[in-house]
Structures are given as structure tokens and as C-alpha cells.
Short mmCIF file of C-alpha atoms in Angstrom, two decimals:
data_model
loop_
_atom_site.label_atom_id
_atom_site.label_comp_id
_atom_site.label_asym_id
_atom_site.label_seq_id
_atom_site.Cartn_x
_atom_site.Cartn_y
_atom_site.Cartn_z
CA UNK N 28 -9.88 24.29 23.44
CA UNK N 29 -10.42 20.81 22.01
CA UNK N 30 -8.23 18.97 24.52
CA UNK N 31 -9.11 21.12 27.52
CA UNK N 32 -8.09 19.32 30.71
CA UNK N 33 -7.50 16.02 28.94
CA UNK N 34 -4.70 13.98 30.44
CA UNK N 35 -2.16 12.86 27.83
CA UNK N 36 0.95 10.69 27.95
CA UNK N 37 3.42 10.73 25.06
CA UNK N 38 6.23 8.17 25.00
CA UNK N 39 9.33 9.30 23.16
CA UNK N 40 8.01 12.66 24.29
CA UNK N 41 11.41 14.36 24.06
CA UNK N 42 12.20 13.08 20.54
CA UNK N 43 11.65 15.04 17.35
CA UNK N 44 8.04 14.05 16.75
CA UNK N 45 7.27 13.64 20.47
CA UNK N 46 8.19 17.25 21.27
CA UNK N 47 5.94 18.57 18.52
CA UNK N 48 3.04 16.48 19.83
CA UNK N 49 3.63 17.71 23.40
CA UNK N 50 3.75 21.32 22.25
CA UNK N 51 0.53 20.95 20.29
CA UNK N 52 -1.29 19.19 23.11
CA UNK N 53 -0.27 21.94 25.53
CA UNK N 54 -1.63 24.59 23.14
CA UNK N 55 -4.90 22.65 22.93
CA UNK N 56 -5.30 22.74 26.68
CA UNK N 57 -4.20 19.25 27.68
CA UNK N 58 -2.21 18.23 30.74
CA UNK N 59 0.81 16.59 29.18
CA UNK N 60 3.18 13.92 30.47
CA UNK N 61 6.28 13.45 28.31
CA UNK N 62 7.99 10.10 28.86
CA UNK N 63 11.51 9.46 27.61
CA UNK N 64 14.81 7.88 28.62
CA UNK N 65 16.27 11.25 29.55
CA UNK N 66 15.05 14.82 29.82
CA UNK N 67 16.72 15.70 26.53
CA UNK N 68 15.53 12.60 24.70
CA UNK N 69 17.08 12.22 21.26
CA UNK N 70 17.96 15.94 21.23
CA UNK N 71 20.72 17.43 23.31
CA UNK N 72 18.93 20.01 25.38
CA UNK N 73 15.45 20.62 26.63
CA UNK N 74 13.86 23.82 27.85
CA UNK N 75 10.99 23.65 30.27
CA UNK N 76 7.86 23.59 28.13
CA UNK N 77 5.12 22.92 30.63
CA UNK N 78 5.09 19.15 30.22
CA UNK N 79 5.58 16.81 33.17
CA UNK N 80 8.66 14.72 32.46
CA UNK N 81 8.46 11.00 33.23
CA UNK N 82 11.69 9.03 33.08
CA UNK N 83 10.60 5.76 31.58
CA UNK N 84 11.98 2.96 29.42
CA UNK N 85 8.92 1.66 27.56
CA UNK N 86 10.47 -1.81 27.41
CA UNK N 87 10.73 -2.09 31.22
CA UNK N 88 7.41 -3.16 32.71
CA UNK N 89 8.21 -1.92 36.23
CA UNK N 90 8.98 1.57 34.92
CA UNK N 91 5.80 1.64 32.85
CA UNK N 92 3.70 0.53 35.82
CA UNK N 93 5.31 3.17 38.03
CA UNK N 94 4.56 5.89 35.46
CA UNK N 95 0.91 4.85 35.25
CA UNK N 96 0.66 4.74 39.05
CA UNK N 97 1.96 8.31 39.13
CA UNK N 98 -0.57 9.57 36.58
CA UNK N 99 -3.29 7.60 38.38
CA UNK N 100 -2.56 9.25 41.70
CA UNK N 101 -2.34 12.70 40.06
CA UNK N 102 -5.53 12.54 38.00
CA UNK N 103 -7.20 9.13 38.31
CA UNK N 104 -7.51 8.74 34.54
CA UNK N 105 -5.69 8.97 31.20
CA UNK N 106 -7.53 10.28 28.12
CA UNK N 107 -4.80 10.10 25.50
CA UNK N 108 -1.84 7.77 25.05
CA UNK N 109 0.62 8.39 22.21
CA UNK N 110 3.15 5.60 21.69
CA UNK N 111 5.81 7.57 19.84
CA UNK N 112 8.94 5.96 21.31
CA UNK N 113 10.86 4.10 18.61
CA UNK N 114 14.30 3.13 17.40
CA UNK N 115 15.69 2.24 14.00
CA UNK N 116 18.50 -0.20 13.17
CA UNK N 117 19.80 0.40 9.64
CA UNK N 118 20.75 -3.10 8.56
CA UNK N 119 19.65 -6.09 6.52
CA UNK N 120 18.67 -9.19 8.51
CA UNK N 121 22.04 -10.73 7.71
CA UNK N 122 23.89 -7.87 9.38
CA UNK N 123 21.42 -7.49 12.25
CA UNK N 124 22.51 -9.19 15.47
CA UNK N 125 19.96 -10.98 17.65
CA UNK N 126 20.55 -8.31 20.29
CA UNK N 127 19.72 -5.53 17.78
CA UNK N 128 16.66 -7.42 16.59
CA UNK N 129 15.42 -7.92 20.14
CA UNK N 130 16.11 -4.29 21.03
CA UNK N 131 14.09 -3.11 18.02
CA UNK N 132 11.13 -5.23 19.05
CA UNK N 133 11.56 -4.35 22.73
CA UNK N 134 11.16 -0.62 22.09
CA UNK N 135 8.89 -0.47 19.04
CA UNK N 136 6.54 -3.39 19.71
CA UNK N 137 6.88 -4.48 23.35
CA UNK N 138 6.99 -0.82 24.40
CA UNK N 139 3.69 -0.15 22.63
CA UNK N 140 2.26 -3.30 24.20
CA UNK N 141 3.41 -2.57 27.76
CA UNK N 142 2.46 1.09 27.80
CA UNK N 143 -0.97 0.40 26.32
CA UNK N 144 -1.56 -2.60 28.60
CA UNK N 145 -0.89 -0.67 31.77
CA UNK N 146 -2.65 2.46 30.53
CA UNK N 147 -5.93 0.61 29.92
CA UNK N 148 -7.34 0.81 33.48
CA UNK N 149 -6.78 4.58 33.50
CA UNK N 150 -8.16 4.94 29.98
CA UNK N 151 -11.33 3.01 30.85
CA UNK N 152 -11.91 5.56 33.59
CA UNK N 153 -11.49 8.38 31.05
CA UNK N 154 -13.89 6.67 28.64
CA UNK N 155 -16.38 6.26 31.48
CA UNK N 156 -16.45 10.04 31.90
CA UNK N 157 -18.43 10.46 28.71
CA UNK N 158 -15.97 10.91 25.84
CA UNK N 159 -13.82 8.34 24.12
CA UNK N 160 -10.25 7.68 25.16
CA UNK N 161 -7.70 7.53 22.36
CA UNK N 162 -4.51 5.53 21.84
CA UNK N 163 -2.30 6.60 18.94
CA UNK N 164 0.47 4.21 17.96
CA UNK N 165 3.37 4.90 15.65
CA UNK N 166 3.56 2.65 12.64
CA UNK N 167 5.38 3.69 9.49
CA UNK N 168 4.97 3.62 5.75
CA UNK N 169 7.85 1.12 6.11
CA UNK N 170 5.27 -1.26 7.58
CA UNK N 171 3.73 -1.38 4.09
CA UNK N 172 6.68 -1.03 1.71
CA UNK N 173 10.34 -1.56 2.53
CA UNK N 174 13.30 0.76 2.54
CA UNK N 175 16.48 -1.18 1.85
CA UNK N 176 18.67 -2.04 4.83
CA UNK N 177 15.98 -1.42 7.41
CA UNK N 178 14.65 -4.94 7.95
CA UNK N 179 14.01 -5.07 11.70
CA UNK N 180 12.44 -1.60 11.65
CA UNK N 181 10.08 -2.57 8.82
CA UNK N 182 9.09 -5.73 10.71
CA UNK N 183 8.40 -3.91 13.98
CA UNK N 184 6.22 -1.36 12.24
CA UNK N 185 4.21 -4.08 10.49
CA UNK N 186 3.70 -5.61 13.94
CA UNK N 187 2.49 -2.28 15.31
CA UNK N 188 -0.04 -2.04 12.48
CA UNK N 189 -1.51 -5.43 13.31
CA UNK N 190 -1.44 -4.69 17.06
CA UNK N 191 -3.31 -1.45 16.41
CA UNK N 192 -6.17 -3.26 14.72
CA UNK N 193 -6.23 -5.94 17.44
CA UNK N 194 -6.35 -3.36 20.24
CA UNK N 195 -9.08 -1.39 18.45
CA UNK N 196 -11.08 -4.57 18.12
CA UNK N 197 -10.67 -5.60 21.77
CA UNK N 198 -11.05 -2.25 23.50
CA UNK N 199 -13.47 -0.39 21.22
CA UNK N 200 -16.42 -1.70 23.25
CA UNK N 201 -14.87 -0.07 26.32
CA UNK N 202 -14.84 3.32 24.63
CA UNK N 203 -11.15 3.28 23.76
CA UNK N 204 -10.22 4.14 20.19
CA UNK N 205 -6.92 2.89 18.79
CA UNK N 206 -5.27 4.20 15.61
CA UNK N 207 -1.78 4.27 14.16
CA UNK N 208 -0.05 7.03 12.27
CA UNK N 209 2.32 5.79 9.58
CA UNK N 210 4.77 8.59 8.82
CA UNK N 211 6.97 8.72 5.77
CA UNK N 212 10.09 10.90 5.77
CA UNK N 213 9.80 13.36 8.65
CA UNK N 214 12.55 15.81 9.54
CA UNK N 215 13.64 14.44 12.92
CA UNK N 216 16.92 13.55 14.63
CA UNK N 217 16.24 9.95 13.48
CA UNK N 218 16.03 11.04 9.84
CA UNK N 219 19.12 13.24 10.10
CA UNK N 220 21.07 10.32 11.55
CA UNK N 221 19.75 8.20 8.68
CA UNK N 222 21.16 10.75 6.22
CA UNK N 223 24.51 11.03 7.95
CA UNK N 224 24.90 7.41 9.07
CA UNK N 225 26.79 4.52 7.54
CA UNK N 226 26.32 4.10 3.83
CA UNK N 227 24.97 7.61 3.28
CA UNK N 228 26.36 9.82 0.55
CA UNK N 229 26.53 6.85 -1.82
CA UNK N 230 27.46 7.74 -5.37
CA UNK N 231 29.56 10.69 -4.20
CA UNK N 232 26.54 12.74 -3.14
CA UNK N 233 26.68 15.32 -0.38
CA UNK N 234 24.16 15.24 2.44
CA UNK N 235 22.41 18.24 0.86
CA UNK N 236 22.16 16.50 -2.51
CA UNK N 237 20.89 13.41 -0.76
CA UNK N 238 18.20 15.37 1.05
CA UNK N 239 17.17 17.14 -2.15
CA UNK N 240 16.94 13.82 -3.96
CA UNK N 241 14.66 12.51 -1.23
CA UNK N 242 12.49 15.62 -1.41
CA UNK N 243 12.25 15.34 -5.18
CA UNK N 244 10.82 11.84 -5.08
CA UNK N 245 7.87 13.05 -3.00
CA UNK N 246 4.81 14.31 -4.89
CA UNK N 247 4.75 17.32 -2.53
CA UNK N 248 8.51 17.83 -3.10
CA UNK N 249 9.40 18.02 0.57
CA UNK N 250 9.54 15.80 3.55
CA UNK N 251 7.29 16.28 6.50
CA UNK N 252 7.79 18.13 9.76
CA UNK N 253 7.01 16.89 13.26
CA UNK N 254 4.25 19.51 13.28
CA UNK N 255 2.58 17.76 10.32
CA UNK N 256 2.43 14.61 12.43
CA UNK N 257 1.22 16.53 15.48
CA UNK N 258 -1.66 17.91 13.39
CA UNK N 259 -2.98 14.41 12.80
CA UNK N 260 -2.22 13.18 16.32
CA UNK N 261 -4.20 16.12 17.65
CA UNK N 262 -7.19 15.30 15.49
CA UNK N 263 -7.13 11.60 16.34
CA UNK N 264 -6.86 12.48 20.02
CA UNK N 265 -9.83 14.83 19.87
CA UNK N 266 -13.52 14.04 19.99
CA UNK N 267 -13.74 15.15 16.35
CA UNK N 268 -12.34 11.71 15.62
CA UNK N 269 -14.85 9.88 17.78
CA UNK N 270 -15.76 7.44 14.99
CA UNK N 271 -12.15 6.81 13.87
CA UNK N 272 -10.67 3.58 15.18
CA UNK N 273 -8.60 0.64 14.04
CA UNK N 274 -7.11 2.52 11.11
CA UNK N 275 -3.60 3.08 9.80
CA UNK N 276 -3.15 6.72 8.81
CA UNK N 277 -0.36 7.12 6.28
CA UNK N 278 1.16 10.61 6.31
CA UNK N 279 3.99 10.72 3.79
CA UNK N 280 3.54 13.58 1.33
CA UNK N 281 2.17 11.13 -1.22
CA UNK N 282 5.38 9.10 -1.33
CA UNK N 283 3.72 5.70 -1.19
CA UNK N 284 0.84 6.69 -3.48
CA UNK N 285 3.09 6.51 -6.52
CA UNK N 286 4.70 3.80 -8.53
CA UNK N 287 8.51 3.76 -8.51
CA UNK N 288 9.75 6.80 -10.38
CA UNK N 289 12.02 5.32 -13.01
CA UNK N 290 14.40 7.66 -14.75
CA UNK N 291 13.52 7.28 -18.39
CA UNK J 27 -7.42 -27.34 -18.87
CA UNK J 28 -8.82 -30.20 -20.98
CA UNK J 29 -12.50 -29.61 -21.82
CA UNK J 30 -12.26 -25.95 -20.81
CA UNK J 31 -13.32 -23.17 -23.11
CA UNK J 32 -11.65 -19.81 -22.53
CA UNK J 33 -12.22 -16.35 -23.92
CA UNK J 34 -9.19 -14.07 -23.74
CA UNK J 35 -9.83 -10.48 -24.77
CA UNK J 36 -7.04 -8.51 -26.45
CA UNK J 37 -5.07 -11.61 -27.49
CA UNK J 38 -3.27 -10.25 -30.52
CA UNK J 39 -0.01 -9.43 -28.75
CA UNK J 40 1.76 -8.83 -25.45
CA UNK J 41 0.25 -10.24 -22.28
CA UNK J 42 -2.97 -11.35 -23.97
CA UNK J 43 -1.09 -13.33 -26.57
CA UNK J 44 1.00 -15.06 -23.89
CA UNK J 45 -2.19 -16.04 -22.07
CA UNK J 46 -3.66 -17.46 -25.30
CA UNK J 47 -0.49 -19.49 -25.93
CA UNK J 48 -0.41 -20.81 -22.36
CA UNK J 49 -4.08 -21.81 -22.23
CA UNK J 50 -3.74 -23.58 -25.59
CA UNK J 51 -0.64 -25.39 -24.30
CA UNK J 52 -2.62 -26.46 -21.23
CA UNK J 53 -5.28 -27.99 -23.47
CA UNK J 54 -8.03 -25.39 -23.36
CA UNK J 55 -10.16 -24.29 -26.28
CA UNK J 56 -9.42 -20.62 -26.80
CA UNK J 57 -11.35 -17.79 -28.40
CA UNK J 58 -9.62 -14.44 -28.54
CA UNK J 59 -10.36 -11.06 -30.02
CA UNK J 60 -9.11 -7.65 -30.98
CA UNK J 61 -10.30 -4.64 -32.89
CA UNK J 62 -8.32 -5.56 -36.00
CA UNK J 63 -8.16 -8.56 -38.33
CA UNK J 64 -6.68 -11.88 -37.22
CA UNK J 65 -2.99 -11.24 -36.43
CA UNK J 66 -0.36 -13.22 -38.27
CA UNK J 67 1.29 -15.87 -36.14
CA UNK J 68 -1.72 -16.49 -33.91
CA UNK J 69 -1.83 -20.30 -33.47
CA UNK J 70 -4.35 -21.95 -35.79
CA UNK J 71 -6.10 -23.59 -32.83
CA UNK J 72 -7.19 -20.22 -31.48
CA UNK J 73 -10.46 -18.82 -32.80
CA UNK J 74 -10.20 -15.12 -33.67
CA UNK J 75 -13.13 -12.74 -33.48
CA UNK J 76 -12.77 -9.18 -34.66
CA UNK J 77 -14.53 -7.41 -31.81
CA UNK J 78 -14.56 -4.25 -29.75
CA UNK J 79 -15.36 -5.23 -26.16
CA UNK J 80 -16.67 -1.75 -25.45
CA UNK J 81 -19.72 -2.70 -27.56
CA UNK J 82 -22.15 -5.04 -25.80
CA UNK J 83 -23.20 -6.60 -29.12
CA UNK J 84 -19.58 -7.62 -29.77
CA UNK J 85 -19.37 -9.14 -26.29
CA UNK J 86 -22.45 -11.22 -27.08
CA UNK J 87 -20.89 -12.29 -30.38
CA UNK J 88 -17.76 -13.47 -28.57
CA UNK J 89 -19.80 -15.66 -26.21
CA UNK J 90 -21.97 -17.10 -28.98
CA UNK J 91 -18.91 -17.79 -31.17
CA UNK J 92 -17.26 -19.69 -28.31
CA UNK J 93 -20.50 -21.59 -27.59
CA UNK J 94 -20.86 -22.60 -31.22
CA UNK J 95 -17.22 -23.60 -31.65
CA UNK J 96 -16.58 -25.35 -28.33
CA UNK J 97 -19.56 -25.22 -25.95
CA UNK J 98 -19.95 -23.44 -22.62
CA UNK J 99 -17.40 -20.78 -21.65
CA UNK J 100 -15.69 -21.86 -18.42
CA UNK J 101 -12.99 -19.19 -18.27
CA UNK J 102 -13.07 -15.50 -19.15
CA UNK J 103 -9.82 -13.53 -19.11
CA UNK J 104 -10.38 -9.78 -19.46
CA UNK J 105 -7.05 -8.56 -20.74
CA UNK J 106 -7.98 -5.96 -23.37
CA UNK J 107 -6.97 -2.48 -22.27
CA UNK J 108 -5.76 0.88 -23.52
CA UNK J 109 -3.78 3.64 -21.90
CA UNK J 110 -3.72 7.39 -22.40
CA UNK J 111 -0.72 9.16 -20.91
CA UNK J 112 -2.25 12.35 -19.52
CA UNK J 113 -3.13 14.05 -16.26
CA UNK J 114 -6.77 14.84 -15.43
CA UNK J 115 -6.22 18.46 -16.47
CA UNK J 116 -4.99 17.41 -19.91
CA UNK J 117 -7.55 14.67 -20.58
CA UNK J 118 -10.43 15.51 -22.88
CA UNK J 119 -13.82 13.85 -23.37
CA UNK J 120 -12.44 11.57 -26.09
CA UNK J 121 -9.70 10.33 -23.74
CA UNK J 122 -12.29 9.53 -21.08
CA UNK J 123 -14.47 7.70 -23.59
CA UNK J 124 -11.56 5.68 -24.95
CA UNK J 125 -10.11 4.57 -21.61
CA UNK J 126 -13.39 4.01 -19.79
CA UNK J 127 -15.10 2.33 -22.75
CA UNK J 128 -12.38 -0.28 -23.16
CA UNK J 129 -10.96 -0.73 -19.65
CA UNK J 130 -14.20 -0.43 -17.68
CA UNK J 131 -17.22 -0.85 -19.94
CA UNK J 132 -15.41 -3.56 -21.89
CA UNK J 133 -14.74 -5.61 -18.75
CA UNK J 134 -18.32 -5.03 -17.61
CA UNK J 135 -19.74 -6.05 -21.01
CA UNK J 136 -17.73 -9.26 -21.09
CA UNK J 137 -18.47 -10.19 -17.47
CA UNK J 138 -22.19 -9.54 -17.87
CA UNK J 139 -22.34 -11.54 -21.10
CA UNK J 140 -20.40 -14.45 -19.59
CA UNK J 141 -22.33 -14.42 -16.30
CA UNK J 142 -25.62 -15.06 -18.14
CA UNK J 143 -24.42 -18.67 -18.25
CA UNK J 144 -21.75 -18.77 -15.52
CA UNK J 145 -24.15 -17.56 -12.80
CA UNK J 146 -26.19 -20.72 -13.34
CA UNK J 147 -23.57 -23.29 -14.35
CA UNK J 148 -20.39 -21.97 -12.81
CA UNK J 149 -17.30 -20.39 -14.26
CA UNK J 150 -14.12 -18.51 -13.61
CA UNK J 151 -13.15 -14.93 -14.43
CA UNK J 152 -9.64 -13.48 -14.34
CA UNK J 153 -9.31 -9.72 -14.86
CA UNK J 154 -6.07 -7.99 -15.70
CA UNK J 155 -5.78 -4.96 -13.43
CA UNK J 156 -2.53 -3.16 -12.75
CA UNK J 157 -0.23 -2.03 -9.97
CA UNK J 158 -1.27 1.41 -11.25
CA UNK J 159 -4.70 0.76 -9.78
CA UNK J 160 -3.05 0.72 -6.33
CA UNK J 161 -0.22 3.21 -6.66
CA UNK J 162 -0.17 5.91 -9.29
CA UNK J 163 1.92 6.20 -12.42
CA UNK J 164 2.33 9.91 -13.14
CA UNK J 165 0.35 11.31 -16.08
CA UNK J 166 -1.77 8.18 -16.40
CA UNK J 167 -4.77 9.40 -14.43
CA UNK J 168 -7.63 7.78 -16.34
CA UNK J 169 -5.74 4.54 -16.82
CA UNK J 170 -4.86 4.34 -13.10
CA UNK J 171 -8.47 4.98 -12.13
CA UNK J 172 -9.83 2.49 -14.67
CA UNK J 173 -7.64 -0.25 -13.21
CA UNK J 174 -8.79 0.51 -9.67
CA UNK J 175 -12.30 0.12 -11.04
CA UNK J 176 -11.35 -3.33 -12.36
CA UNK J 177 -10.11 -4.32 -8.89
CA UNK J 178 -13.38 -3.18 -7.34
CA UNK J 179 -15.49 -5.01 -9.90
CA UNK J 180 -13.45 -8.15 -9.31
CA UNK J 181 -14.41 -8.21 -5.64
CA UNK J 182 -18.05 -7.45 -6.43
CA UNK J 183 -18.38 -10.32 -8.88
CA UNK J 184 -16.73 -12.71 -6.41
CA UNK J 185 -19.12 -11.61 -3.67
CA UNK J 186 -22.27 -11.56 -5.79
CA UNK J 187 -21.71 -14.67 -7.88
CA UNK J 188 -19.90 -17.06 -5.58
CA UNK J 189 -19.88 -19.95 -4.98
CA UNK J 190 -20.53 -20.92 -8.59
CA UNK J 191 -18.30 -18.22 -10.06
CA UNK J 192 -14.80 -17.35 -8.94
CA UNK J 193 -13.34 -13.98 -9.91
CA UNK J 194 -9.80 -12.72 -9.31
CA UNK J 195 -7.56 -10.03 -10.74
CA UNK J 196 -3.87 -9.88 -11.56
CA UNK J 197 -1.94 -6.64 -11.13
CA UNK J 198 1.07 -6.75 -13.45
CA UNK J 199 3.98 -4.41 -12.88
CA UNK J 200 6.45 -3.53 -15.61
CA UNK J 201 6.11 -6.21 -18.24
CA UNK J 202 8.49 -6.13 -21.20
CA UNK J 203 6.07 -5.58 -24.03
CA UNK J 204 6.56 -3.49 -27.13
CA UNK J 205 5.20 -0.56 -25.08
CA UNK J 206 7.99 -0.83 -22.46
CA UNK J 207 10.68 -1.26 -25.13
CA UNK J 208 9.50 1.96 -26.75
CA UNK J 209 9.84 3.79 -23.43
CA UNK J 210 13.46 2.71 -23.06
CA UNK J 211 14.24 3.58 -26.68
CA UNK J 212 12.96 7.12 -26.10
CA UNK J 213 15.10 7.66 -22.99
CA UNK J 214 18.09 10.01 -23.13
CA UNK J 215 20.36 7.13 -22.23
CA UNK J 216 18.48 3.88 -22.92
CA UNK J 217 21.06 1.68 -21.18
CA UNK J 218 21.08 3.83 -18.05
CA UNK J 219 17.28 3.88 -18.03
CA UNK J 220 17.21 0.10 -18.29
CA UNK J 221 19.75 -0.28 -15.46
CA UNK J 222 17.73 2.08 -13.28
CA UNK J 223 14.56 0.13 -13.95
CA UNK J 224 16.28 -3.16 -13.13
CA UNK J 225 17.62 -1.76 -9.84
CA UNK J 226 14.04 -1.18 -8.73
CA UNK J 227 13.10 -4.82 -9.19
CA UNK J 228 14.14 -7.18 -6.37
CA UNK J 229 13.68 -9.99 -8.91
CA UNK J 230 16.57 -8.51 -10.92
CA UNK J 231 14.64 -8.36 -14.17
CA UNK J 232 11.52 -6.91 -15.69
CA UNK J 233 8.49 -9.11 -16.18
CA UNK J 234 7.57 -11.07 -19.26
CA UNK J 235 4.07 -11.69 -20.62
CA UNK J 236 4.61 -15.36 -19.71
CA UNK J 237 4.97 -14.41 -16.02
CA UNK J 238 1.40 -13.12 -16.12
CA UNK J 239 0.18 -16.12 -18.12
CA UNK J 240 1.65 -18.39 -15.41
CA UNK J 241 -0.64 -16.87 -12.80
CA UNK J 242 -3.64 -16.89 -15.15
CA UNK J 243 -3.03 -20.63 -15.60
CA UNK J 244 -2.92 -21.18 -11.84
CA UNK J 245 -6.03 -19.07 -11.19
CA UNK J 246 -7.79 -20.99 -13.95
CA UNK J 247 -6.86 -24.33 -12.38
CA UNK J 248 -8.40 -26.31 -9.53
CA UNK J 249 -5.28 -25.52 -7.48
CA UNK J 250 -6.88 -22.16 -6.75
CA UNK J 251 -10.44 -23.37 -6.08
CA UNK J 252 -10.63 -21.56 -2.71
CA UNK J 253 -9.21 -18.35 -4.15
CA UNK J 254 -11.73 -15.69 -5.10
CA UNK J 255 -12.24 -11.94 -4.83
CA UNK J 256 -8.51 -11.25 -4.65
CA UNK J 257 -6.12 -9.05 -6.59
CA UNK J 258 -2.59 -10.44 -6.92
CA UNK J 259 0.47 -8.37 -7.76
CA UNK J 260 3.08 -9.81 -10.13
CA UNK J 261 5.78 -7.16 -10.39
CA UNK J 262 9.12 -8.71 -9.44
CA UNK J 263 8.87 -7.04 -6.02
CA UNK J 264 8.83 -3.49 -7.33
CA UNK J 265 5.89 -2.17 -5.29
CA UNK J 266 7.20 -3.87 -2.13
CA UNK J 267 10.02 -1.34 -2.08
CA UNK J 268 9.88 2.33 -1.27
CA UNK J 269 9.92 4.50 -4.41
CA UNK J 270 13.24 6.17 -3.59
CA UNK J 271 16.05 6.32 -6.08
CA UNK J 272 18.12 3.14 -5.99
CA UNK J 273 21.60 3.55 -4.55
CA UNK J 274 20.76 6.74 -2.66
CA UNK J 275 21.75 5.25 0.67
#
């Protein structure tokens, strides 16, 4: 199995995408730590899946350090870090409060920074064992092109993209690869709340019509699943990807490959 | 642009014509060309050459005509282009020849002919690419690819022929030319189509040929003397936004 006995930590590990990554890593033979604010994460319930749950707020340095100390004493190294924890505030900058802005950056950017920073000593040990260690950050296609009313989110994801390149540059010589996945529309609790949240159903559309309209604008005529993301995370985490570093991997069903689809 | 001599390909109408008008207004000597006879209304000051840029002999004629009329060519604007609205599966050999001969070979012919002098004495090249060379318009496969080729060539010329030669590209978005007007006219509901198009432009309007000419003028000026090897988008913000339907959320 490609990830046999690799030690992996996934932040946001009980969210929509995080759970799919955990499940895939377990199937590939990894020892998986799922970090989240609560055992259920962004979903209501959670069945025991074989992951080790770590209660951790990625924006709190003490909690991050404690989590790393725990993994260090269990295994002495960390091979794979997936920074999947993220939040989304659906507002323009005018409507975004300073507190909301700071919270967006605290989770999406500072969280990626803190978790990576304190994972590095353990990841160097993994890299020293002969194969490369891999950090996978979560950017977004929104870090390249904007969705309306999502300003802070777009900005945090652009920051993650730049941080990804900087980390790859600094820690590549130590055998640590750093990449970011930039998802488009993925069927997660975050997307469903986007569909059902304030301002949705504009123009008298139902949620179903809204979802179909979103599917129709994608060249592949659907939005992605968490498993689609896990497929790429798995590859980037594996030694198959040993030469891949510093890159932003857009996974969006072709959405951002096309020019605006005007209705003529 | 006093004492500058510019060649603008495809200057009979649309974006090319706006570039000709702007460069003339800025004081440059301008030679322009097209495959047909001199178009009515082209300012008398502009020299017209009936030429097909896909033929290297015609490219040489354009350079020698400019040299004879005004002296050395200091600015080349490769604007001439054609589009075929087909997918790869529907495109035939003649489509390939048409699009690649004008959009790619034509730009190559003109650059090579101009560089014979520019590589030794300096010069400036501005290519007209397209947002379609970055993100795809449906059923425009060969056109999209040809414009990506223009962006790649732009960087190569900047790298190979700097510091004497600067080379940049402009990627226009939707510019209101006769071609765009035709598209609206063909729509089921032209007014609705126009409103939809406008909603996708943060600038609140579609582009005009003069918007492109404005950037050509800047790239041709000393204000941009450190700018080379770049491709600049002028699209009213359209490609900065996600391609979802406006008003969905």
C-alpha cells in the first residue's frame, strides 16, 4: 500500500473534505490523525473510522504544539500534513467586520502557518528516513478568480497560495515537499451552507435549480466530491509525487479553464 | 511618439484601426496593412499596404515600405488575426491553415522581418493576444490555441532579444467590434444577452477598440521602458470573476 505506515495529520479532519482524505489515507495504509474543533467537525455525527481524533484549534498555538508533541511521542515523526481546516465568510469587504476578517485569516492562513511551523521538526525526521515528507495546503480556485461576496475568503486563499510556494522554497532542501490543492465547487457542508445561506435562491430559484445551474456552468457538468479531492491529496502525499513541489493544483471540473459563459 | 515609425497589421477596422488612429494622434508615422484594398476613411497620413502577413514576402514588403517612407521601424504592433468558431473535432485542414497561417505564422513573419533591424538597433513589439489564450472560449479551439502561442512567442522574443528589443502582449476581452455586435444581434433576446454580458464585467461596460489602443500607446512609450515579456489583460475585470451566472447568489 502506497502510504503503508506513514504518519499523517489532517486538520479539518472531520469536515466534508477532511473525512474523505482520512478515509482514503486509512485505506492506503497510513496511521491517521484527524484534527478538528469537535469530534463531529462540520457534520453532526461521527462514527469511529480508525482515525485518532485530536481536538485542536489550528489558530491556537498552544493547542497545535500539544498536538505535535502527542504525535511526536507516539511515533517520533510526521510524514504527511494536510492543512484542510478552513472557514468561509460570505460577504463583501464593506459588510465584513474586522472580527470576521481576522477570524478568516486566523483559521485559513495563521492555522496553515502554525500547524506547518510546528510540524516541521517531526517532518524533517520523516524526510531523514529516506522518503520525502509532504505538506498539502488548501488553497482555492477563489485564490485566482473571485466569487462575488466572498472577499475575505478569496484573500486568505491567495495568501495560502503564496505561502505554499514560500514553504516549498524554504523547506525543499530538507526533503519536505509543499503543494496546495485549489478546489472549485466541491459537495461539502460548506458548499451546502453556501447554497442555503443568505442571498441564495436569488431570482426566485429553488436550491435544486441553483445547484443545477452551478453544475451546468462546469465543463464536466457536475461539481466535485470530497473523494475527487482525496484522490489528488493521496497522490501528492505519496512517493509517486516525489518531484512535485511548490505547485498550486487546481481541481475544479474545468470551471476556471473557460471564459465567462455569456448567454447569447 | 514623434520620430517613431510604427507598423500596425490588420489596421482596416476594429482594434487595429483604433491603434492606427491613436499612434497617428501621438505623432508616429504609421504603416498599416490588410488583405484588401485601402479602406475608405483610413486617415491620409497612414500608409496602406495590401499584404497578407502569412506570406513572408509580404512581411518583407511591409518593412521595406516603412523604411522607404519613414526610415527605421521602431514599433511593430501585430494585431491581424482571424477566428474560426469550431471545436477540434469539427476543424478541417483548411481551418488549421487559415488560423495558424494568420495568427501564428503571420506574427512570426512580421517579428522575424522586423527583428532583422531591431535586434541590432533596438525596437519595440506589441502583440495582440487574447484572454482566450488563457481561458477557453467554447468552440474556438484553434483560435484559443493560436493566441496562447502568441503569448509564448512574446516571452521568447523578450528573453532572446532584450535589452535592445522589448516585447509585450495585450490580452483583450470582449471588445465591441462589429463581430461582437453581430453576436448580440443573433441572440434570441438581444437586450437580455447584452444585459447578461454587462453583468459579467466589473467595469460595467464592454471594451472599446480605444481601450486597447490606450495600452498599446503606453507600451510603446518610454513610461514602460522596464516592461518586457509580459502579457496584460484588458477585459473590464471579466476574467477576474468566476464564470458563474450573474445573480445566481
